[in-house]
Short mmCIF file of C-alpha atoms and ligand atoms in Angstrom, two decimals:
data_model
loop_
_atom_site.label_atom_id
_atom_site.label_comp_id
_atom_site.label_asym_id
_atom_site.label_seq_id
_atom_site.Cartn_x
_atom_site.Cartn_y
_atom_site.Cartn_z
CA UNK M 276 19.11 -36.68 -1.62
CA UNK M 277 22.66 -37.54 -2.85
CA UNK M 278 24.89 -35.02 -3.20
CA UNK M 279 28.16 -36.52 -6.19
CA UNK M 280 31.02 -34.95 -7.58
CA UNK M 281 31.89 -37.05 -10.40
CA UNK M 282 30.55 -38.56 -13.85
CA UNK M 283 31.59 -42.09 -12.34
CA UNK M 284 29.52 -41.80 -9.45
CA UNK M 285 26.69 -40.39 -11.33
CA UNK M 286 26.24 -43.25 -13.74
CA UNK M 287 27.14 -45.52 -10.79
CA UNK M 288 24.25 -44.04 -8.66
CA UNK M 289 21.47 -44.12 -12.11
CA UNK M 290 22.42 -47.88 -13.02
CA UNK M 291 20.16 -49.35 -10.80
CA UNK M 292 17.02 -47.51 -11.34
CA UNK M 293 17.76 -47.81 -14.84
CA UNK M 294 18.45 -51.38 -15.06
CA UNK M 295 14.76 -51.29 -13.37
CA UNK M 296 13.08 -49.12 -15.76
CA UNK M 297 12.88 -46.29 -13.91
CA UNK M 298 12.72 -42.96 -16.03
CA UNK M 299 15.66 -40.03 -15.00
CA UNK M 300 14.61 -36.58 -15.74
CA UNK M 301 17.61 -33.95 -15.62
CA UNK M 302 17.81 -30.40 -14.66
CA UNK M 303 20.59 -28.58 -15.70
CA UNK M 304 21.55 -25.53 -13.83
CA UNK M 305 24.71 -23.26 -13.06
CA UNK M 306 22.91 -22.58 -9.22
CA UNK M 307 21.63 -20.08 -7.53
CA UNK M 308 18.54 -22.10 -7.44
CA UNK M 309 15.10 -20.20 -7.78
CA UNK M 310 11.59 -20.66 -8.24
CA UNK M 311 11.83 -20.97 -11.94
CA UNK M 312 14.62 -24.21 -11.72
CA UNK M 313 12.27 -25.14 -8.94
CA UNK M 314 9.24 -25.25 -11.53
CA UNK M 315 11.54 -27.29 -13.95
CA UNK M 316 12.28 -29.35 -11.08
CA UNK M 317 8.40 -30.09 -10.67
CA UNK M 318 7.76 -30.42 -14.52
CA UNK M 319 10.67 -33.27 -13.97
CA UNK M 320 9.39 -35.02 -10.63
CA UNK M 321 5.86 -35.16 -12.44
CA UNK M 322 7.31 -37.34 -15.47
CA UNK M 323 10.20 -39.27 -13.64
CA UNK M 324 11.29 -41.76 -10.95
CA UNK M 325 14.66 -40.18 -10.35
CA UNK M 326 15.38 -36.57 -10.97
CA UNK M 327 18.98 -35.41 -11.34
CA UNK M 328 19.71 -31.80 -11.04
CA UNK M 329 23.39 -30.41 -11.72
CA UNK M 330 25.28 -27.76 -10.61
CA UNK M 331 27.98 -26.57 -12.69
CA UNK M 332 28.77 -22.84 -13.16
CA UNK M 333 30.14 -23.25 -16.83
CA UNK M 334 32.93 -21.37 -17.85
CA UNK M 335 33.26 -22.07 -20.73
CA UNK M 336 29.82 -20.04 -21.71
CA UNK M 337 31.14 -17.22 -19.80
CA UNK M 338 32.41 -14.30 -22.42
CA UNK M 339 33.20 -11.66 -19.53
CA UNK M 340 35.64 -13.01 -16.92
CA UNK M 341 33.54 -10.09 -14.75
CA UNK M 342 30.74 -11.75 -15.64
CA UNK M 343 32.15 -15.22 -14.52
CA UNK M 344 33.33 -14.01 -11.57
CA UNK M 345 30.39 -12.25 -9.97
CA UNK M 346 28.07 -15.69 -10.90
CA UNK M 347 26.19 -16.02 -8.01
CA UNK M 348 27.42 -19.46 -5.73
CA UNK M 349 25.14 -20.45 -3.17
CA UNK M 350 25.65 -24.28 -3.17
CA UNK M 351 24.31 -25.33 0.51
CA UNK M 352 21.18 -23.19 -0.52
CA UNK M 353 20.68 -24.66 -3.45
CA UNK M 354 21.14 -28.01 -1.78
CA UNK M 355 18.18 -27.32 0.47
CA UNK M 356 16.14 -25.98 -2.11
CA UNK M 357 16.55 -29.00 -4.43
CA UNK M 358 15.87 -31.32 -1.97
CA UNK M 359 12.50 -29.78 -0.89
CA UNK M 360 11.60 -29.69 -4.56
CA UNK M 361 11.99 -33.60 -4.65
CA UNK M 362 15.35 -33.67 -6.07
CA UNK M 363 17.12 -37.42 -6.23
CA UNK M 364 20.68 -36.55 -6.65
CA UNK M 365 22.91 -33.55 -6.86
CA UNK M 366 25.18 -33.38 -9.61
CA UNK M 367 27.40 -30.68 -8.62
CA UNK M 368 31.18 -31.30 -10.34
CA UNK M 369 33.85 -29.14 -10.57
CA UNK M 370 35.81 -27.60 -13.58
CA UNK M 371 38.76 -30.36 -13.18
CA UNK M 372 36.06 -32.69 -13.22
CA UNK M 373 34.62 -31.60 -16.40
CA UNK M 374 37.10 -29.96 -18.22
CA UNK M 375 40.47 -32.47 -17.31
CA UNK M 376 43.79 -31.60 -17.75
CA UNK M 377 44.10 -31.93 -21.84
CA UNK M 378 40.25 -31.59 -22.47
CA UNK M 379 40.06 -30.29 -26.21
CA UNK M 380 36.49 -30.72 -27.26
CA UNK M 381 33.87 -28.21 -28.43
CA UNK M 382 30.52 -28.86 -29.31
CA UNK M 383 29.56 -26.14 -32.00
CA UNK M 384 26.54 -25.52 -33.55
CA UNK M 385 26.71 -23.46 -36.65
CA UNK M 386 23.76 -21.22 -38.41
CA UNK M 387 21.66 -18.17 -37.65
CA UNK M 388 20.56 -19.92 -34.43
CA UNK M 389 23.88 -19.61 -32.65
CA UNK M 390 24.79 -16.37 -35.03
CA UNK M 391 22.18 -13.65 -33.99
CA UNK M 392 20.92 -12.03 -30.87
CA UNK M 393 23.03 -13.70 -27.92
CA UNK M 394 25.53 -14.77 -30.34
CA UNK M 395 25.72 -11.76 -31.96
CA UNK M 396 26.15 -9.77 -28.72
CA UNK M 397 28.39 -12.38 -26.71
CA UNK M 398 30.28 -13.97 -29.73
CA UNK M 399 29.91 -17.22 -30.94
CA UNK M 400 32.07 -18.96 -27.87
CA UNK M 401 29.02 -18.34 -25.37
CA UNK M 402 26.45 -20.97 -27.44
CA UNK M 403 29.52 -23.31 -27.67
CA UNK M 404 30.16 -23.24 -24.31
CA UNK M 405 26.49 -24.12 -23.85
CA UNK M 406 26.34 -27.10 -26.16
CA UNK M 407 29.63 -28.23 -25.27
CA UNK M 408 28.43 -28.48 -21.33
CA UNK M 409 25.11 -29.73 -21.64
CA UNK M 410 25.93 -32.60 -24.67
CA UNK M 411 28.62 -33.81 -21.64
CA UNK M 412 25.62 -33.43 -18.51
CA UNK M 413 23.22 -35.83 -20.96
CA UNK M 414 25.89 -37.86 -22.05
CA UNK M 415 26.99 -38.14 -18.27
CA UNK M 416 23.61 -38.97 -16.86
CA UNK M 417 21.96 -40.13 -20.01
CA UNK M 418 18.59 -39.09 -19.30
CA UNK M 419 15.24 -39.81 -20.60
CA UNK M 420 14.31 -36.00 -20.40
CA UNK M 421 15.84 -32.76 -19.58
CA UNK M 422 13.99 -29.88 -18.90
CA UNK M 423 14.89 -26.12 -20.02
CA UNK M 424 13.22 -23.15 -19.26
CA UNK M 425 11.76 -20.65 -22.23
CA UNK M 426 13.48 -17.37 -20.77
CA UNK M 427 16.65 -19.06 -22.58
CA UNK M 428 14.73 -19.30 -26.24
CA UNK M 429 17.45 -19.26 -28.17
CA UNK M 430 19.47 -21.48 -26.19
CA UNK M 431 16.64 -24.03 -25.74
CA UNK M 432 16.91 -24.02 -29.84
CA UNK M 433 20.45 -24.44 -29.27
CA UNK M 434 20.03 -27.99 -26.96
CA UNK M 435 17.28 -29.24 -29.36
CA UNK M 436 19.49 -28.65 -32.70
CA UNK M 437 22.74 -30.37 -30.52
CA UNK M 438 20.86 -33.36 -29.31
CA UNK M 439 19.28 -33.95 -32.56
CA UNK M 440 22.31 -33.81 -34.59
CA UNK M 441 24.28 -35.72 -31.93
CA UNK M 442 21.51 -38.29 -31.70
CA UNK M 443 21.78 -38.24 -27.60
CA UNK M 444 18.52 -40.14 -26.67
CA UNK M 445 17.17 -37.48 -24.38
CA UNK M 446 13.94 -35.95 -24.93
CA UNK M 447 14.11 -32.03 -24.74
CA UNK M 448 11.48 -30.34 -22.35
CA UNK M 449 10.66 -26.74 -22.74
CA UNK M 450 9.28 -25.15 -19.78
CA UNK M 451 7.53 -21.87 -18.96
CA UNK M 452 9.31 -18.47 -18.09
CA UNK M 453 8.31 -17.88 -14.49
CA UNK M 454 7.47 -14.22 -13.60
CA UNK M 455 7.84 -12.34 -9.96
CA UNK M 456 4.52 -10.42 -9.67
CA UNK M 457 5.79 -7.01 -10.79
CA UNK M 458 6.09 -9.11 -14.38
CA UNK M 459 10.16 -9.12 -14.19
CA UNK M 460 10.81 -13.11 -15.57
CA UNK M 461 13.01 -15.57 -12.82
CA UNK M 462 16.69 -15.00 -13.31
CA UNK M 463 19.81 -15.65 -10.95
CA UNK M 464 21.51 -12.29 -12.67
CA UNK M 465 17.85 -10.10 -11.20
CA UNK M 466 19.75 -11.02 -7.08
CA UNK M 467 22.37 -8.16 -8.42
CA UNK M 468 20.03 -5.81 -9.25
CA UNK M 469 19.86 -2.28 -7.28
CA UNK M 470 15.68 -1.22 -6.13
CA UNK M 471 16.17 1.66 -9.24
CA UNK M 472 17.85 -0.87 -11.79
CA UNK M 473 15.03 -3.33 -11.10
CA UNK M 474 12.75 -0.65 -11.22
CA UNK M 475 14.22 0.46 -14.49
CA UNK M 476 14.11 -3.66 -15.81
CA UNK M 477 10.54 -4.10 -15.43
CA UNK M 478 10.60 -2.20 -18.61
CA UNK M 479 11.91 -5.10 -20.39
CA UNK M 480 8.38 -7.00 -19.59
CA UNK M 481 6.00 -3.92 -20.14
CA UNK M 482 7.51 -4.00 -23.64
CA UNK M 483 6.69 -7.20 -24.17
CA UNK M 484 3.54 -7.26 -22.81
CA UNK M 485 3.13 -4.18 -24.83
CA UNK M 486 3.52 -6.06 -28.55
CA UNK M 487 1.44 -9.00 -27.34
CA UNK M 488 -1.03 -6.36 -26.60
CA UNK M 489 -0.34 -4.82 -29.88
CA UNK M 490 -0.46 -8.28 -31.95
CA UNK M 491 -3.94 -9.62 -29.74
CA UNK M 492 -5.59 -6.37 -31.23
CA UNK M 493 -4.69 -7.14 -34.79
CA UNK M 494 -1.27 -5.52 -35.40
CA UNK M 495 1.00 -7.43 -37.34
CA UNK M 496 3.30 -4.93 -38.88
CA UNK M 497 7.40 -5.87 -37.33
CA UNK M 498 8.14 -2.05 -37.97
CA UNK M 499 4.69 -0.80 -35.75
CA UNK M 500 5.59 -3.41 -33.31
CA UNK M 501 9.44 -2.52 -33.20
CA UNK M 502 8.07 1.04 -32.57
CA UNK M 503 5.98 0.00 -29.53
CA UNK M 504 8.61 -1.96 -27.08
CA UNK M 505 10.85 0.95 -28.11
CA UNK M 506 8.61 4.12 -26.99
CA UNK M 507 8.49 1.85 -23.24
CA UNK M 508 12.20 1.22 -23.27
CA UNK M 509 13.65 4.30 -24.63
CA UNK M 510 11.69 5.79 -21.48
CA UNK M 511 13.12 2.90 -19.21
CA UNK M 512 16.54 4.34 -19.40
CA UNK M 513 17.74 0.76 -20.48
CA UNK M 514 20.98 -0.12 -22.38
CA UNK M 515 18.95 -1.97 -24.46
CA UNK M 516 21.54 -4.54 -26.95
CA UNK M 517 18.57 -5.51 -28.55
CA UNK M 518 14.69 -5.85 -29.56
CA UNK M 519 14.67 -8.21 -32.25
CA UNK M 520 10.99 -10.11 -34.23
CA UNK M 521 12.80 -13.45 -35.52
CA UNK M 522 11.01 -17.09 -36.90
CA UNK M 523 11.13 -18.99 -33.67
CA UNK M 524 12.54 -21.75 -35.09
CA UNK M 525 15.24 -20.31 -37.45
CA UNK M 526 15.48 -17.18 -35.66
CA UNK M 527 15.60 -15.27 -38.78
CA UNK M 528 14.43 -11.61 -38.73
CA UNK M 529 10.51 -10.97 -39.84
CA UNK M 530 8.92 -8.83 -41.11
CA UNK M 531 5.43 -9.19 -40.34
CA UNK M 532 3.28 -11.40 -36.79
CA UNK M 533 1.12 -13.02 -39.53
CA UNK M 534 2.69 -16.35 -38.65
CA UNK M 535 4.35 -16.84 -34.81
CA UNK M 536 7.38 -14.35 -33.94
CA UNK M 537 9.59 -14.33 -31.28
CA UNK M 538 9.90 -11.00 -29.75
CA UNK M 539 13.49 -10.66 -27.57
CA UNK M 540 14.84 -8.22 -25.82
CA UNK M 541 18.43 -7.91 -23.96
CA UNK M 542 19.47 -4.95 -22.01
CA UNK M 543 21.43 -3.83 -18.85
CA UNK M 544 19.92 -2.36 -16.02
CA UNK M 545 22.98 -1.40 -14.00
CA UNK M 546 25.77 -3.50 -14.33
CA UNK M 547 23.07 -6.45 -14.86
CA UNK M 548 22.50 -7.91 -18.12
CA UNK M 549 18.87 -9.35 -18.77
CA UNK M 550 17.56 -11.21 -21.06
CA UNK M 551 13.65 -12.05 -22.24
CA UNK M 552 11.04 -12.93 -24.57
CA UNK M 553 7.56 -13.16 -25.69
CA UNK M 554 6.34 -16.06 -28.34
CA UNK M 555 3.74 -13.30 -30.18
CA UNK M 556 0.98 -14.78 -32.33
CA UNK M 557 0.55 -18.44 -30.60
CA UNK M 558 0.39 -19.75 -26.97
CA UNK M 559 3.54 -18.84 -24.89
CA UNK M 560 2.99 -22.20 -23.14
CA UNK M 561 2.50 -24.51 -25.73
CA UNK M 562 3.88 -27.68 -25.34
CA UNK M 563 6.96 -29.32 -27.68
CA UNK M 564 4.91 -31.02 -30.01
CA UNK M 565 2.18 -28.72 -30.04
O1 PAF J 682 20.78 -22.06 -18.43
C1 PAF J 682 21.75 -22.38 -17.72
O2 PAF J 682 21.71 -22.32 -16.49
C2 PAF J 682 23.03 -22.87 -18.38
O3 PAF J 682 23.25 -22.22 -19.59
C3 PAF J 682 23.07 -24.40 -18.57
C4 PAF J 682 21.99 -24.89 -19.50
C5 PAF J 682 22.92 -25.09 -17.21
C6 PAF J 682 24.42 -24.81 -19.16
O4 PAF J 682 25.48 -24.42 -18.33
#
């Protein structure tokens, strides 16, 4: 497994499997590598000849310098990690290398899906910090698929709504949220969490499970639903920023689960903020062009 710092060496290092045909899949990541980038790693390996998984802790997505700061960096680890999951190359930059002295580009996508929920709570800069780094990681590596996890819902929208106005010829691959036993889903931020405030997050996937449960037995009233998640996290103790039933494709508020709703939830436990979701009313694990 190669380990590269820059764009140059990248594309250097992906002409020659390319000129042969080969297929790259890409990973993006900010590190701290777990079992859910591992999965995305697999769901690449499984469809590629070369997988490329970067490491770049954006800052530009970062809204809290705190926030930014406390970002987990565990580079060697990850190193390991990706290269017992079958990783190819490491793309691991830094900020000079992506963000040069006189950079002045954003990528911004407009509408409800960067307006609401995360965007609402973190301000619009967060989702253009996201679109701005991953349009230059596809445009750097160029590859024929890149794989995102469902935890991030409304930033997968994001990617798919940038690379199809952009026209970058990547495929977007949505992946499943991976869950520790106790139900909590795969996050880098859950490493920061105390025994109590974990104990206190697991609310955040008993709700959910809780309005799936709801839905599967025939409820399909947003207010009845909204009522549900809140009785489990009101007695969580959660800050909870918000429960919100949105179109999964616009994410526009609902009022009824007759057709498929997203259900998403963001609170702290502690100092840690969490994020999560449930696709109510069709399978969680549907494929793209399902
Ligand atoms: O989900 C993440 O880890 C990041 O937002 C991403 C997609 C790697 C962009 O920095």
């Amino acid at each position: 497994m190669k380990i590269l710092r820059t764009v140059r060496e990248l594309r250097e290092a992906l002409a020659e499997p390319r000129a042969a045909g080969a297929a790259v899949g890409m990973v993006p990541t900010m590190g701290a590598l777990h079992e859910g980038h591992l999965s995305l790693v697999r769901a690449a390996r499984a469809e590629n000849a070369v997988v490329v998984l970067s490491i770049f802790v954006n800052p530009t997505q970062f809204t809290e310098a705190a926030d930014l700061a406390a970002y987990p960096r565990t580079e060697e680890t990850d190193a390991a990690l990706a290269a017992s999951a079958g990783v190819d190359i490491v793309f691991a930059p830094d900020a000079a290398e992506m963000y040069p002295a006189g950079y002045a580009t954003t990528v911004s996508v407009r509408g409800p899906i960067t307006e609401t929920l995360e965007g609402a709570g973190r301000g619009s800069a967060h989702f253009d910090g996201v679109a701005t780094v991953v349009s230059k990681l596809l445009l750097a590596a160029l590859p024929d698929a890149a794989y995102f996890g469902r935890k991030d819902a409304q930033q997968l929208l994001v990617v798919q709504r940038m690379v199809a106005d952009l026209g970058i010829p990547t495929r977007i691959v949505p992946c499943p949220t991976l869950r520790d036993a106790d139900g909590l889903a795969l996050s880098s931020r859950n490493a920061r969490l105390s025994g109590e405030d974990r104990a206190r997050a697991l609310a955040i996937p008993r709700a959910l499970e809780a309005v799936s449960a709801a839905v599967l037995s025939g409820e399909t009233g947003v207010a009845a639903l909204r009522a549900r998640a809140g009785e489990v996290l009101i007695a969580s103790d959660l800050e909870v920023e918000y429960l919100a039933f949105v179109d999964p494709d616009t994410l526009e508020e609902v009022a009824t689960a007759e057709r498929p709703v997203l259900c998403a939830i963001a609170a702290r436990a502690g100092a840690v903020r969490l994020i999560d979701n449930v696709l109510l009313g069709r399978d969680p694990e549907r494929r793209e062009e399902d």
